[in-house]
Amino acid sequence: MNNINTITPFAKPLYVMLKPIGALCNLKCTYCYYLDVKGLYSETKNYKMSDELLEKFIVQYMESQTMAPVLFTWHGGEPLLRGIGFYKKALELQRQYGRGRQIDNSLQTNGTLLTDEWCKFFKDNNFLIGISIDGTQRMHDKYRRMNNGSPTFGSVMHGINLLKKHGVEYNVMGVVNDYNADHPLEFYNFFKSIDSHYIQFAPIVEVYSDGGLTEWSVTPEKWGNFLIAIFDEWVKQDVGNCFVQYFDNALANWMNVEPGTCIFAKNCGHAGVMEFNGDVYSCDHFVYPEYKLGNIKDKTLTEMMYSQQQLNFGADKSLRLSSKCKACKYKFACNGECPKNWVSYTSQNEKINYLCQGYYKFFDHIAPYMEFMKKELEAKRPPANIMWNLDKIKRS
């Protein structure tokens, strides 16, 4: 890591994701990157975050916030395994230490454990729920299976229907792999068919211990074509109605505004993660010993998240960016994406994002559309106007 001393602490809101049940999950998805985290705590028998540790986190998290509202994000593993009583306790503590501040909660779940009780609780307390679902039944069940190997699509759809029944706000997150990447429009239209207007995608790039790519990883070509196919459908009829995270982030970077997702930001380190036992790491995708910042029992969240180690971690992304990336005309839109995917090498033997060619193809395709929407926003007009100007853009 490079030593950075010029970054001003507290320049950004402090954000730490919580793992109240660690990596424990009732599913065993083929591509899950987080199951390996259990290896860090192989001698642990109880992966449940204690009420005492929860209170310590909430006190420190509240004290560290410089902006409102305060956002708590609950993740896993499968966070519902911690039980509804834990979250009721969390809300009590939030109210106790919030001092009247606006507090928001979001929770990412695989959806299989949702019940009427859970959904009523989420609705009553204004939770935003993220649901992991990989498309239609045949796409989803390809890799997302229970621990005993049984399919999960039916259970997830039951959970989604319960969320809709109770009026819980939710969005969907689909993992894009070697299989479903071949069916982008079926994927996208399925999400629309279940009334999801906020859509996130996550490409799978996983490597074996010998450095080889797993067979379920999406190829750069497939990834680029996947994004382009969905963009072309979205830009014809869904701008302003469906919000696709990748397209929103691209427009933000075209506008020279900080994107909503850290992977396209110039620097990393915006979001840490705290495990069930209080260990804090630099990022959800870097839960490894070398990225451990400390434990909340010994250090405060502020000390850890604004430590030199974390500042170096954040700045290291731009410092290690390959010469190919720095010379790329779409650097402003991509910034190398997430360093976790830097598993390929340039001809100069510099690390580079495995999906680079796919991203370049995507950004090159959407560039004229982004320029149009940028001009509309600058003129204080809705970017959705693009849907009535597609022929003009294609002719230009």
PDB file of C-alpha atoms in Angstrom, residues 42-159:
ATOM      1  CA  SER A  42     -13.322 -21.780  11.931  1.00  0.00           C
ATOM      2  CA  GLU A  43     -13.052 -22.186  15.715  1.00  0.00           C
ATOM      3  CA  THR A  44     -16.222 -20.162  16.293  1.00  0.00           C
ATOM      4  CA  LYS A  45     -19.393 -22.013  17.261  1.00  0.00           C
ATOM      5  CA  ASN A  46     -21.710 -19.036  17.721  1.00  0.00           C
ATOM      6  CA  TYR A  47     -21.836 -16.608  14.805  1.00  0.00           C
ATOM      7  CA  LYS A  48     -24.566 -14.441  16.329  1.00  0.00           C
ATOM      8  CA  MET A  49     -23.755 -10.823  17.042  1.00  0.00           C
ATOM      9  CA  SER A  50     -24.485 -10.178  20.724  1.00  0.00           C
ATOM     10  CA  ASP A  51     -26.845  -7.481  21.943  1.00  0.00           C
ATOM     11  CA  GLU A  52     -23.930  -5.867  23.790  1.00  0.00           C
ATOM     12  CA  LEU A  53     -21.869  -5.632  20.601  1.00  0.00           C
ATOM     13  CA  LEU A  54     -24.885  -4.356  18.693  1.00  0.00           C
ATOM     14  CA  GLU A  55     -25.359  -1.551  21.218  1.00  0.00           C
ATOM     15  CA  LYS A  56     -21.673  -0.644  21.070  1.00  0.00           C
ATOM     16  CA  PHE A  57     -21.871  -0.405  17.288  1.00  0.00           C
ATOM     17  CA  ILE A  58     -25.033   1.727  17.276  1.00  0.00           C
ATOM     18  CA  VAL A  59     -23.609   4.151  19.840  1.00  0.00           C
ATOM     19  CA  GLN A  60     -20.383   4.592  17.889  1.00  0.00           C
ATOM     20  CA  TYR A  61     -22.078   4.668  14.492  1.00  0.00           C
ATOM     21  CA  MET A  62     -24.428   7.417  15.614  1.00  0.00           C
ATOM     22  CA  GLU A  63     -21.577   9.430  17.112  1.00  0.00           C
ATOM     23  CA  SER A  64     -19.502   9.131  13.943  1.00  0.00           C
ATOM     24  CA  GLN A  65     -22.151  10.465  11.554  1.00  0.00           C
ATOM     25  CA  THR A  66     -21.677  13.968  10.185  1.00  0.00           C
ATOM     26  CA  MET A  67     -24.668  13.908   7.864  1.00  0.00           C
ATOM     27  CA  ALA A  68     -28.337  12.929   7.992  1.00  0.00           C
ATOM     28  CA  PRO A  69     -30.096  10.609   7.582  1.00  0.00           C
ATOM     29  CA  VAL A  70     -28.204   7.753   9.219  1.00  0.00           C
ATOM     30  CA  LEU A  71     -28.295   4.562   7.151  1.00  0.00           C
ATOM     31  CA  PHE A  72     -27.919   1.097   8.696  1.00  0.00           C
ATOM     32  CA  THR A  73     -27.339  -1.781   6.271  1.00  0.00           C
ATOM     33  CA  TRP A  74     -27.822  -5.390   7.392  1.00  0.00           C
ATOM     34  CA  HIS A  75     -26.165  -8.061   5.296  1.00  0.00           C
ATOM     35  CA  GLY A  76     -25.029 -11.666   5.376  1.00  0.00           C
ATOM     36  CA  GLY A  77     -24.754 -14.568   4.887  1.00  0.00           C
ATOM     37  CA  GLU A  78     -28.467 -14.505   5.446  1.00  0.00           C
ATOM     38  CA  PRO A  79     -29.283 -11.790   8.016  1.00  0.00           C
ATOM     39  CA  LEU A  80     -32.783 -13.127   8.750  1.00  0.00           C
ATOM     40  CA  LEU A  81     -31.144 -16.080  10.494  1.00  0.00           C
ATOM     41  CA  ARG A  82     -30.413 -13.695  13.365  1.00  0.00           C
ATOM     42  CA  GLY A  83     -34.131 -13.583  14.225  1.00  0.00           C
ATOM     43  CA  ILE A  84     -36.674 -10.788  14.366  1.00  0.00           C
ATOM     44  CA  GLY A  85     -36.054 -10.083  18.079  1.00  0.00           C
ATOM     45  CA  PHE A  86     -32.517  -8.922  17.268  1.00  0.00           C
ATOM     46  CA  TYR A  87     -33.796  -6.303  14.836  1.00  0.00           C
ATOM     47  CA  LYS A  88     -36.470  -5.128  17.252  1.00  0.00           C
ATOM     48  CA  LYS A  89     -33.674  -4.589  19.753  1.00  0.00           C
ATOM     49  CA  ALA A  90     -31.674  -2.726  17.104  1.00  0.00           C
ATOM     50  CA  LEU A  91     -34.560  -0.336  16.465  1.00  0.00           C
ATOM     51  CA  GLU A  92     -34.935   0.314  20.195  1.00  0.00           C
ATOM     52  CA  LEU A  93     -31.248   1.204  20.399  1.00  0.00           C
ATOM     53  CA  GLN A  94     -31.446   3.384  17.312  1.00  0.00           C
ATOM     54  CA  ARG A  95     -34.268   5.388  18.864  1.00  0.00           C
ATOM     55  CA  GLN A  96     -32.450   5.559  22.190  1.00  0.00           C
ATOM     56  CA  TYR A  97     -29.219   6.920  20.751  1.00  0.00           C
ATOM     57  CA  GLY A  98     -30.584   8.639  17.634  1.00  0.00           C
ATOM     58  CA  ARG A  99     -31.622  11.811  19.444  1.00  0.00           C
ATOM     59  CA  GLY A 100     -34.420  12.440  16.999  1.00  0.00           C
ATOM     60  CA  ARG A 101     -32.323  11.996  13.855  1.00  0.00           C
ATOM     61  CA  GLN A 102     -33.801  10.366  10.766  1.00  0.00           C
ATOM     62  CA  ILE A 103     -32.698   6.737  10.638  1.00  0.00           C
ATOM     63  CA  ASP A 104     -33.075   4.420   7.648  1.00  0.00           C
ATOM     64  CA  ASN A 105     -32.575   0.667   7.521  1.00  0.00           C
ATOM     65  CA  SER A 106     -31.898  -1.571   4.541  1.00  0.00           C
ATOM     66  CA  LEU A 107     -31.491  -5.328   4.580  1.00  0.00           C
ATOM     67  CA  GLN A 108     -30.279  -7.704   1.866  1.00  0.00           C
ATOM     68  CA  THR A 109     -31.866 -11.153   1.920  1.00  0.00           C
ATOM     69  CA  ASN A 110     -32.181 -14.218  -0.277  1.00  0.00           C
ATOM     70  CA  GLY A 111     -35.916 -14.048   0.419  1.00  0.00           C
ATOM     71  CA  THR A 112     -36.493 -17.679   1.360  1.00  0.00           C
ATOM     72  CA  LEU A 113     -37.160 -16.984   5.054  1.00  0.00           C
ATOM     73  CA  LEU A 114     -39.614 -14.122   4.624  1.00  0.00           C
ATOM     74  CA  THR A 115     -42.943 -14.509   6.437  1.00  0.00           C
ATOM     75  CA  ASP A 116     -45.964 -12.314   7.118  1.00  0.00           C
ATOM     76  CA  GLU A 117     -44.427 -11.442  10.479  1.00  0.00           C
ATOM     77  CA  TRP A 118     -41.151 -10.324   8.932  1.00  0.00           C
ATOM     78  CA  CYS A 119     -42.874  -8.322   6.206  1.00  0.00           C
ATOM     79  CA  LYS A 120     -45.215  -6.567   8.623  1.00  0.00           C
ATOM     80  CA  PHE A 121     -42.195  -5.659  10.740  1.00  0.00           C
ATOM     81  CA  PHE A 122     -40.357  -4.276   7.711  1.00  0.00           C
ATOM     82  CA  LYS A 123     -43.374  -2.261   6.593  1.00  0.00           C
ATOM     83  CA  ASP A 124     -44.065  -0.872  10.059  1.00  0.00           C
ATOM     84  CA  ASN A 125     -40.448   0.247  10.381  1.00  0.00           C
ATOM     85  CA  ASN A 126     -39.826   1.467   6.819  1.00  0.00           C
ATOM     86  CA  PHE A 127     -37.092  -1.010   5.899  1.00  0.00           C
ATOM     87  CA  LEU A 128     -35.829  -1.108   2.333  1.00  0.00           C
ATOM     88  CA  ILE A 129     -35.359  -4.757   1.384  1.00  0.00           C
ATOM     89  CA  GLY A 130     -32.938  -6.008  -1.243  1.00  0.00           C
ATOM     90  CA  ILE A 131     -33.862  -9.369  -2.773  1.00  0.00           C
ATOM     91  CA  SER A 132     -31.302 -11.572  -4.488  1.00  0.00           C
ATOM     92  CA  ILE A 133     -32.836 -13.332  -7.488  1.00  0.00           C
ATOM     93  CA  ASP A 134     -31.061 -14.354 -10.672  1.00  0.00           C
ATOM     94  CA  GLY A 135     -33.903 -14.133 -13.162  1.00  0.00           C
ATOM     95  CA  THR A 136     -36.458 -16.713 -14.233  1.00  0.00           C
ATOM     96  CA  GLN A 137     -36.737 -20.103 -12.560  1.00  0.00           C
ATOM     97  CA  ARG A 138     -34.287 -21.933 -14.795  1.00  0.00           C
ATOM     98  CA  MET A 139     -31.754 -19.091 -14.524  1.00  0.00           C
ATOM     99  CA  HIS A 140     -32.110 -18.667 -10.774  1.00  0.00           C
ATOM    100  CA  ASP A 141     -32.021 -22.343  -9.829  1.00  0.00           C
ATOM    101  CA  LYS A 142     -28.905 -22.975 -11.891  1.00  0.00           C
ATOM    102  CA  TYR A 143     -26.637 -21.802  -9.072  1.00  0.00           C
ATOM    103  CA  ARG A 144     -28.826 -20.614  -6.164  1.00  0.00           C
ATOM    104  CA  ARG A 145     -29.624 -23.775  -4.209  1.00  0.00           C
ATOM    105  CA  MET A 146     -30.375 -24.730  -0.623  1.00  0.00           C
ATOM    106  CA  ASN A 147     -27.693 -26.405   1.491  1.00  0.00           C
ATOM    107  CA  ASN A 148     -29.271 -29.766   0.572  1.00  0.00           C
ATOM    108  CA  GLY A 149     -29.190 -28.938  -3.150  1.00  0.00           C
ATOM    109  CA  SER A 150     -32.902 -28.257  -3.598  1.00  0.00           C
ATOM    110  CA  PRO A 151     -34.032 -25.303  -5.762  1.00  0.00           C
ATOM    111  CA  THR A 152     -34.962 -21.949  -4.216  1.00  0.00           C
ATOM    112  CA  PHE A 153     -36.871 -20.009  -6.879  1.00  0.00           C
ATOM    113  CA  GLY A 154     -40.324 -20.882  -5.523  1.00  0.00           C
ATOM    114  CA  SER A 155     -39.394 -19.797  -2.012  1.00  0.00           C
ATOM    115  CA  VAL A 156     -37.901 -16.525  -3.223  1.00  0.00           C
ATOM    116  CA  MET A 157     -40.990 -15.695  -5.280  1.00  0.00           C
ATOM    117  CA  HIS A 158     -43.176 -16.478  -2.260  1.00  0.00           C
ATOM    118  CA  GLY A 159     -41.075 -14.007  -0.288  1.00  0.00           C
TER     119      GLY A 159
END
